[in-house]
mmCIF file of C-alpha atoms and ligand atoms in Angstrom:
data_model
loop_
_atom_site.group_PDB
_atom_site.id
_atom_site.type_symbol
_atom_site.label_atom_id
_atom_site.label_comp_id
_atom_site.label_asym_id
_atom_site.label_seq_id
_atom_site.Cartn_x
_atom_site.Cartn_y
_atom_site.Cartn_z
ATOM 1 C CA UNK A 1 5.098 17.135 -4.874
ATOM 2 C CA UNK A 2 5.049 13.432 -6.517
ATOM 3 C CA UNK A 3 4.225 10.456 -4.524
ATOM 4 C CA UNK A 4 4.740 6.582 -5.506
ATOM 5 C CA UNK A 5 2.868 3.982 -4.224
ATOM 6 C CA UNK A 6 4.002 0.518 -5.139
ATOM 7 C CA UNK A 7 1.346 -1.869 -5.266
ATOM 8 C CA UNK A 8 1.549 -5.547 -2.942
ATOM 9 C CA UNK A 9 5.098 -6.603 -3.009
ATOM 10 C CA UNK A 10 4.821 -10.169 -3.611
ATOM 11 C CA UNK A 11 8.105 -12.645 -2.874
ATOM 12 C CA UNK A 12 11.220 -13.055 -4.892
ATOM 13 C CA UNK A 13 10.141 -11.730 -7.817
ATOM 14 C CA UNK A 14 7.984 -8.465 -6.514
ATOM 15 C CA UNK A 15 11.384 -7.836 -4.301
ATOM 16 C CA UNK A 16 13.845 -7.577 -7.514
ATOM 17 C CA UNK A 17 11.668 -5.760 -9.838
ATOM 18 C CA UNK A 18 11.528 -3.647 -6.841
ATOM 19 C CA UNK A 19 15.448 -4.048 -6.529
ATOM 20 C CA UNK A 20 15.758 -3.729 -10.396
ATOM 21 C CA UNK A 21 13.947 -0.219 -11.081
ATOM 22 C CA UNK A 22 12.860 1.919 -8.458
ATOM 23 C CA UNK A 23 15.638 3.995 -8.352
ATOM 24 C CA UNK A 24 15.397 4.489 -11.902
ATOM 25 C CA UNK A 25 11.996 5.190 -11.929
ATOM 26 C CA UNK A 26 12.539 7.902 -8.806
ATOM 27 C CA UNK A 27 15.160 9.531 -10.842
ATOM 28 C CA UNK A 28 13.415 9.852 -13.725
ATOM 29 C CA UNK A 29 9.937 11.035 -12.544
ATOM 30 C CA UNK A 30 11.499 13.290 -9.793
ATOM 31 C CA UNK A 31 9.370 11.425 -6.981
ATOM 32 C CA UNK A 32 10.106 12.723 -3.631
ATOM 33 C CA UNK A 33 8.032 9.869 -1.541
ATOM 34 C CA UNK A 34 7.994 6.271 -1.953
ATOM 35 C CA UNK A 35 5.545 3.784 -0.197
ATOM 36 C CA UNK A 36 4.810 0.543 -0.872
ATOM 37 C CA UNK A 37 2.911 -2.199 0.937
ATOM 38 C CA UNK A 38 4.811 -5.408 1.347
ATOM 39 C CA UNK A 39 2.194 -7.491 3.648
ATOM 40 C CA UNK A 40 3.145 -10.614 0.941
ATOM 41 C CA UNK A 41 6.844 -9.739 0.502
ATOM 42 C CA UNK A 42 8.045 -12.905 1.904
ATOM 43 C CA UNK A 43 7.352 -15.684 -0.087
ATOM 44 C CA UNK A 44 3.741 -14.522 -0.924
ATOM 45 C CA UNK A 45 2.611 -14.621 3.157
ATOM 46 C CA UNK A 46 4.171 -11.345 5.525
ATOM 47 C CA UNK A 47 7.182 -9.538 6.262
ATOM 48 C CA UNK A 48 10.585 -10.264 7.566
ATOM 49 C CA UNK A 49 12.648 -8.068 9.408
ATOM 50 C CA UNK A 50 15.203 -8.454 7.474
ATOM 51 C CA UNK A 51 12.928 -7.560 3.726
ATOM 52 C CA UNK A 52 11.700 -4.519 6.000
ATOM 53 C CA UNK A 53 15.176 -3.556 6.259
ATOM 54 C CA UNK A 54 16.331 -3.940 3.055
ATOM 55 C CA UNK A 55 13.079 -2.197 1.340
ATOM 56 C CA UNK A 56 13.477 0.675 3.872
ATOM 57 C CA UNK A 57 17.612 0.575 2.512
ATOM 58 C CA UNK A 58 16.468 0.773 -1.217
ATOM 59 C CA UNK A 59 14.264 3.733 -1.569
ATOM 60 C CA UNK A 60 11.166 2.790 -0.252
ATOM 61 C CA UNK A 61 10.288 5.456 2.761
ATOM 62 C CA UNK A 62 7.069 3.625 4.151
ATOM 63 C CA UNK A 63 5.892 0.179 4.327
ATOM 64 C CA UNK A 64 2.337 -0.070 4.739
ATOM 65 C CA UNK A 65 0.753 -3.778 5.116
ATOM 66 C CA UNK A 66 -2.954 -5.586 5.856
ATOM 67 C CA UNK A 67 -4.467 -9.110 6.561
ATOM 68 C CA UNK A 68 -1.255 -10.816 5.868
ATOM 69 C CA UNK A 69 0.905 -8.586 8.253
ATOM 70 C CA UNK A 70 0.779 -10.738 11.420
ATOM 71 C CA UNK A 71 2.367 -14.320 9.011
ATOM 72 C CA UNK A 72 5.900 -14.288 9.953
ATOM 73 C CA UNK A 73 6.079 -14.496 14.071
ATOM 74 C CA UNK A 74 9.706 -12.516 14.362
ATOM 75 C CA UNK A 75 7.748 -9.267 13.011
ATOM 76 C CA UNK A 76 6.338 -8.700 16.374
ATOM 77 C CA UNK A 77 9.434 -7.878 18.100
ATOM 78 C CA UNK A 78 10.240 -5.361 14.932
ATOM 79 C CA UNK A 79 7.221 -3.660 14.366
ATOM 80 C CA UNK A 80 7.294 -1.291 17.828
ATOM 81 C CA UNK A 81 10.996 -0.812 16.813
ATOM 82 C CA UNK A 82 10.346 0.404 13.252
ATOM 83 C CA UNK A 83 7.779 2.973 12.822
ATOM 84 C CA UNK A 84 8.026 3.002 9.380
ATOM 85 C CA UNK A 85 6.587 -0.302 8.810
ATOM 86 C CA UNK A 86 2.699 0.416 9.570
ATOM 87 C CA UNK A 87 0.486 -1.946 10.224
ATOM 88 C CA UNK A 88 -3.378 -1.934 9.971
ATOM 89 C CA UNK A 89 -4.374 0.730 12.084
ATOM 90 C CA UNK A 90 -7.863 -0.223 12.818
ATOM 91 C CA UNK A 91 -6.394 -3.868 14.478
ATOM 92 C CA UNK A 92 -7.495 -3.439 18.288
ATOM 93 C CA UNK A 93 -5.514 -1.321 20.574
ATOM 94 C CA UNK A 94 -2.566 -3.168 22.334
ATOM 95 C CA UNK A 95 -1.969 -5.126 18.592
ATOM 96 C CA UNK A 96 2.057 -4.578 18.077
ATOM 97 C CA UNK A 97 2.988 -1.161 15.889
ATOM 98 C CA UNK A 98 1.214 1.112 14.361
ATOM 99 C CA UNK A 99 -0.707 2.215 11.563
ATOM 100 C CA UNK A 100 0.279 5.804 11.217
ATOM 101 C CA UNK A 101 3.481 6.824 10.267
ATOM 102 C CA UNK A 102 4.491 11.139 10.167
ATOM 103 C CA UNK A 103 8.048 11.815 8.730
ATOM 104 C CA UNK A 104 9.375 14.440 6.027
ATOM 105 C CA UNK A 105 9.911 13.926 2.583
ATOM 106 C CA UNK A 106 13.059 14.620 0.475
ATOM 107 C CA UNK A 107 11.257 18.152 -0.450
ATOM 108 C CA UNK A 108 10.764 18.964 2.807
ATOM 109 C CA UNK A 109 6.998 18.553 3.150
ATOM 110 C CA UNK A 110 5.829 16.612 6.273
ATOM 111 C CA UNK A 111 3.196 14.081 5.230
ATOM 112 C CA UNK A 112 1.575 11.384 7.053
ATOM 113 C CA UNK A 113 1.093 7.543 6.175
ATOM 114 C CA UNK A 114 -2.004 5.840 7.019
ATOM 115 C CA UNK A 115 -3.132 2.070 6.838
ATOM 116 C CA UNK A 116 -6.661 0.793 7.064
ATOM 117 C CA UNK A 117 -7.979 -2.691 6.879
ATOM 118 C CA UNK A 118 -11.684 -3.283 5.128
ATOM 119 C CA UNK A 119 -13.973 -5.709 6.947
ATOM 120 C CA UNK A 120 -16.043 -7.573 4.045
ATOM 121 C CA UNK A 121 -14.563 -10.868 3.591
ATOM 122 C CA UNK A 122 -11.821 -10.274 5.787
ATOM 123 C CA UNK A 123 -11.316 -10.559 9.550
ATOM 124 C CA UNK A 124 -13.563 -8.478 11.987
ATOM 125 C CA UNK A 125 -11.427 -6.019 13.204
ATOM 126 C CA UNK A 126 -12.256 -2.082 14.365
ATOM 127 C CA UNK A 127 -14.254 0.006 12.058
ATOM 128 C CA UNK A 128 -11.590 1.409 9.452
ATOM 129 C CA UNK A 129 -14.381 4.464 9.123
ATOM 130 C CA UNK A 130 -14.252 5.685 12.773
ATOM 131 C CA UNK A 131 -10.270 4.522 13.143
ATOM 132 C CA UNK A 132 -9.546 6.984 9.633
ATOM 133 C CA UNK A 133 -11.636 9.597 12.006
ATOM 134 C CA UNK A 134 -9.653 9.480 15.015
ATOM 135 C CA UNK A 135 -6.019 8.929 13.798
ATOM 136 C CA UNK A 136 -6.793 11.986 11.554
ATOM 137 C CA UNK A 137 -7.969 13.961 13.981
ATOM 138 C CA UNK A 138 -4.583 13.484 15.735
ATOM 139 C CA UNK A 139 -2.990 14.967 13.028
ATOM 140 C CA UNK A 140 0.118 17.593 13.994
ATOM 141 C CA UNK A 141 -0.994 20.683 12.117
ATOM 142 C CA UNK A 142 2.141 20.946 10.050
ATOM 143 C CA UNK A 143 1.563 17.767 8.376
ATOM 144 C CA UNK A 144 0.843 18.884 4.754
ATOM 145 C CA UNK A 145 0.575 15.576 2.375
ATOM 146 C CA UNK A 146 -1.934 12.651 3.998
ATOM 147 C CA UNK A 147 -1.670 9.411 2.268
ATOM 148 C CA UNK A 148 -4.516 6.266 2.967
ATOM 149 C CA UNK A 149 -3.640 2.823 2.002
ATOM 150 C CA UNK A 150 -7.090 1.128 2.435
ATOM 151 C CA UNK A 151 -6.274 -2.454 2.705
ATOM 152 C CA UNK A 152 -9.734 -4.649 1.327
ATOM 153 C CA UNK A 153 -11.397 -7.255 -0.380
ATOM 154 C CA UNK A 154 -14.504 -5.365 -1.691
ATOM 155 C CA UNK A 155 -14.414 -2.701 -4.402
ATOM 156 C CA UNK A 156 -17.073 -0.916 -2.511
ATOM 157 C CA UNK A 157 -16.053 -1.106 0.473
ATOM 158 C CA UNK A 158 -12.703 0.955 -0.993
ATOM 159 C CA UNK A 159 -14.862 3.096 -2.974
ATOM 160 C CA UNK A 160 -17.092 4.455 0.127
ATOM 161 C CA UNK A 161 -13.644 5.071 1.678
ATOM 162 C CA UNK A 162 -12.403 7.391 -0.794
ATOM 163 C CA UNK A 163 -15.885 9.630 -1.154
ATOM 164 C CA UNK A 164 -15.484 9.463 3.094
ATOM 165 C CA UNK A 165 -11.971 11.129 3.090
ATOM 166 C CA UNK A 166 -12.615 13.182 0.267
ATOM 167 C CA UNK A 167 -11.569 16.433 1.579
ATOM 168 C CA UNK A 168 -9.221 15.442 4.343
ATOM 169 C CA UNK A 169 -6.687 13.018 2.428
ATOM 170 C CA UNK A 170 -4.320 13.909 -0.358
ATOM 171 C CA UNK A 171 -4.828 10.518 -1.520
ATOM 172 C CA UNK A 172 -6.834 6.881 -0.912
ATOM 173 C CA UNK A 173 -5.468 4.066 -2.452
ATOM 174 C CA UNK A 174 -6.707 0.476 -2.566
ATOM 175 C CA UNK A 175 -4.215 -2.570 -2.075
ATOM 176 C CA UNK A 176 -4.942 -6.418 -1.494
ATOM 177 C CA UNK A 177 -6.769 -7.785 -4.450
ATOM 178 C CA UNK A 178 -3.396 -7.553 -6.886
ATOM 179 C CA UNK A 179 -5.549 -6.631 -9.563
ATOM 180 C CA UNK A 180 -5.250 -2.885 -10.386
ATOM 181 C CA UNK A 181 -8.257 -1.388 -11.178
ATOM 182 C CA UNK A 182 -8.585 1.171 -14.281
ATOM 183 C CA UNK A 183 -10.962 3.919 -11.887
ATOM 184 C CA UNK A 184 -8.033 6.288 -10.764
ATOM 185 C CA UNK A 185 -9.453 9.872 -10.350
ATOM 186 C CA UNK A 186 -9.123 12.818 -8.206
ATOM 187 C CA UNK A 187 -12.501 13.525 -6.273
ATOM 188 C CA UNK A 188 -13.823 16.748 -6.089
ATOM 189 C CA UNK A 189 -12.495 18.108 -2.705
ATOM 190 C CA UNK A 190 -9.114 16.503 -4.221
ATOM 191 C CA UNK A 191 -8.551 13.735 -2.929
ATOM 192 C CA UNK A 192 -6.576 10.829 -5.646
ATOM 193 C CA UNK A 193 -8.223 7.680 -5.344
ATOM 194 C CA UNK A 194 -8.465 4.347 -7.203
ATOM 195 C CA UNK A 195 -9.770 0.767 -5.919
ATOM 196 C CA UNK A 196 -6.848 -1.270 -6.341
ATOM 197 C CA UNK A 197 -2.726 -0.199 -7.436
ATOM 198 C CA UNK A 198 -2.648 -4.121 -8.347
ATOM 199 C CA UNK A 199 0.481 -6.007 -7.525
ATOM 200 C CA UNK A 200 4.279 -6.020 -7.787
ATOM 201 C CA UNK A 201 5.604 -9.604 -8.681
ATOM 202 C CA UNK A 202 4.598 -12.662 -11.325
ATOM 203 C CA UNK A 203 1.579 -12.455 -13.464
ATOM 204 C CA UNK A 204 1.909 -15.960 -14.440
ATOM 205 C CA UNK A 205 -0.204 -17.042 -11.634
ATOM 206 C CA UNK A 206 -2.973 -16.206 -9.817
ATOM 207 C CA UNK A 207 -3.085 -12.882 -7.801
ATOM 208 C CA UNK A 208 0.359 -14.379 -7.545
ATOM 209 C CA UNK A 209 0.782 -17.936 -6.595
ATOM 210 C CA UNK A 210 1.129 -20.833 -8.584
ATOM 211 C CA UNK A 211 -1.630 -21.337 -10.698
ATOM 212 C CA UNK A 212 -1.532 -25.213 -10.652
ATOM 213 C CA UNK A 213 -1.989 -24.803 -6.783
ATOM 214 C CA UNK A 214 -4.497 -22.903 -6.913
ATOM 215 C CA UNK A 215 -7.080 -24.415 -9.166
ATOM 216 C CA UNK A 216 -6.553 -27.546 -7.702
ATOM 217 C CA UNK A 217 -7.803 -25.728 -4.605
ATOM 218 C CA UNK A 218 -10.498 -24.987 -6.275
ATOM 219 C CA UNK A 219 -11.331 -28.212 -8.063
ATOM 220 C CA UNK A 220 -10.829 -30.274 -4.684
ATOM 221 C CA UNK A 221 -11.377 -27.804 -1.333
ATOM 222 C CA UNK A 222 -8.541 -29.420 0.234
ATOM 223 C CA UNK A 223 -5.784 -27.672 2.222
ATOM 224 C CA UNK A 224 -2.749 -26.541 0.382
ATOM 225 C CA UNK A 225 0.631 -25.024 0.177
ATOM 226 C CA UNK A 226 0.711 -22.333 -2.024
ATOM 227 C CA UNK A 227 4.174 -21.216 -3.849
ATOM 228 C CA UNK A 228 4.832 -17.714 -5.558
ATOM 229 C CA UNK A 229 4.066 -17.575 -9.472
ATOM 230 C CA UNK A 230 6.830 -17.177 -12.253
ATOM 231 C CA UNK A 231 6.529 -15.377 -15.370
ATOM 232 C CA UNK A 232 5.230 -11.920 -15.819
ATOM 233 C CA UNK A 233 7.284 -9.803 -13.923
ATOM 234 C CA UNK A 234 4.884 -6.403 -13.070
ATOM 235 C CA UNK A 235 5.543 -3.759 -10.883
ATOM 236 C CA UNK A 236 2.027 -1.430 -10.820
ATOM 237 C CA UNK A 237 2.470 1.685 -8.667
ATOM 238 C CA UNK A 238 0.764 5.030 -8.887
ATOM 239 C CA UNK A 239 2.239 8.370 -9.224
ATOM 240 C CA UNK A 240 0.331 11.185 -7.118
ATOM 241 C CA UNK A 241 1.726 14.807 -7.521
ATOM 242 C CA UNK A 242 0.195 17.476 -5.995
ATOM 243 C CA UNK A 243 -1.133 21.098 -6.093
ATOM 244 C CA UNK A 244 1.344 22.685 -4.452
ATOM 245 C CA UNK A 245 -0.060 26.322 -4.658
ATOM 246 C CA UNK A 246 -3.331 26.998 -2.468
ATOM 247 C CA UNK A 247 -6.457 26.426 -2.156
ATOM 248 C CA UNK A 248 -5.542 23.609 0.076
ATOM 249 C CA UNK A 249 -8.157 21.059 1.007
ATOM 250 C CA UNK A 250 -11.048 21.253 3.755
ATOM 251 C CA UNK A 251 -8.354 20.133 6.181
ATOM 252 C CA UNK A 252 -5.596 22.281 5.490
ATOM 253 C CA UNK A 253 -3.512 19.355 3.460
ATOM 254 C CA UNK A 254 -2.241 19.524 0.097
ATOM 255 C CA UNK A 255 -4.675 18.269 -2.824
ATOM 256 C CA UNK A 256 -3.707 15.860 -5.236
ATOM 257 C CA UNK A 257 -3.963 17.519 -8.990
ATOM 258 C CA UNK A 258 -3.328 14.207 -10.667
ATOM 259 C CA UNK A 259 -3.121 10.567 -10.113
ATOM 260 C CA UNK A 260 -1.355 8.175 -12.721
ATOM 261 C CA UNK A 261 -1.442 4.371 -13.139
ATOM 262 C CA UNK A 262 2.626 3.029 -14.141
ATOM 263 C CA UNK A 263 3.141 -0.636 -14.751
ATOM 264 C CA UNK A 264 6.973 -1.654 -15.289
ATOM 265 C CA UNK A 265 8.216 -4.845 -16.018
ATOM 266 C CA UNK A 266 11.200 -6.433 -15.754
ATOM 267 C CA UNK A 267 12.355 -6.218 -19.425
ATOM 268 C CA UNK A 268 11.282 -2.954 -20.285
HETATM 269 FE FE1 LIG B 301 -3.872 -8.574 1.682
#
């Protein structure tokens, strides 16, 4: 089985290299999953409805998100009516949606979607440890391929994620920093992890925003309006396929034989 995972989505530009290749790149590398997180689709801060829809439309089967989630007010009313836009699922209990998605792939296999939020140098929220735990746990037993989008800030917080699901998740992958890291590996119970996918949108900024914007920010502390970057077009995904034959992991799930970075850009 091959899985994509399309690093942070991040406004215009993320959205039509998105719009641009990924059904090319599903063709050709026979992918039978797509997720993507898309917390900075719109304009570089949260989700619309409508960019839900239309990522959900164009090939993308889960949307996974993280700090920025909660920006644009309407997605409150659309997250309990979409399940396959996930949320953090370690925000506390009565926060709209969910972070867990379970549907079948085009091959048939039932997988599961999860979305965790770190805690260093972000908002206190539940512990993403004991949350993984629990919505595990709940796990139908005919779910086969277990993805783990581990939303955070701190490489080690990420890292210590991946060695904790080692054994019980096909695959962990960081999101949020837009800078993809060069770690990817499969642990030994078989589990694909890397720190960061990195981002999908304009390298000609920083993490994605204007760069004049930003290091005034930094030169004078003040508040500021930040607008998406140009230049540099980038998608960075990952490609996770599978061992499809047994021996299956400690938890019964599929292990992950391979994981591979893939950076596109627009004119390539
Ligand atoms: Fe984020």
């Amino acid at each position: 089985m091959r899985v994509l995972f399309v690093g942070d989505i991040v406004g215009s530009p993320g959205r039509q290299i998105v719009r641009d290749r990924l059904a090319d790149i599903v063709a050709q590398k026979k992918v039978h999953l797509v997720i993507a997180n898309g917390e900075n689709s719109a304009a570089g801060f949260g989700i619309t409805p409508r960019l839900a829809d239309e990522f959900l439309h164009d090939g993308i089967d889960v949307l996974t998100g993280g700090n920025h989630s909660w920006d644009r007010r309407e997605i409150m009313d659309y997250l309990p009516h979409e399940p396959r836009l996930l949320r953090p699922a370690n925000f506390p209990d009565g926060s709209p949606g969910s972070g867990l998605f379970c549907g079948t792939a085009k091959n048939g296999v039932k997988y599961a979607v999860l979305n965790l939020q770190g805690r260093t140098f972000l908002p206190a929220i539940d512990d993403p440890f004991r949350k993984a735990d629990s919505e595990l746990a709940r796990l139908s037993p005919d779910i086969d391929f277990v993805f783990v989008d581990m939303h955070a800030e701190t490489t080690s917080e990420k890292v210590a994620m991946g060695w904790y699901l080692d054994g019980r998740a096909t695959a962990v992958v960081g999101t949020h920093t837009h800078v993809a890291t060069a770690d990817e590996h499969v642990l030994p119970q078989g589990t694909a992890y890397i720190t960061d996918v990195g981002m999908t949108g304009p390298h000609g900024g920083v993490i994605g925003m204007d760069r004049q914007g930003i290091i005034k920010k930094f030169l004078d502390g003040l508040p500021a309006r930040f607008e998406v970057a140009e230049g540099d077009v980038q998608m960075n995904t990952v490609l996770i396929e599978t061992a499809d034959e047994s021996p299956r992991n400690s938890a019964g799930h599929l292990r992950a034989r391979s994981i591979e970075r893939l950076r596109f850009r627009l004119d390539t």
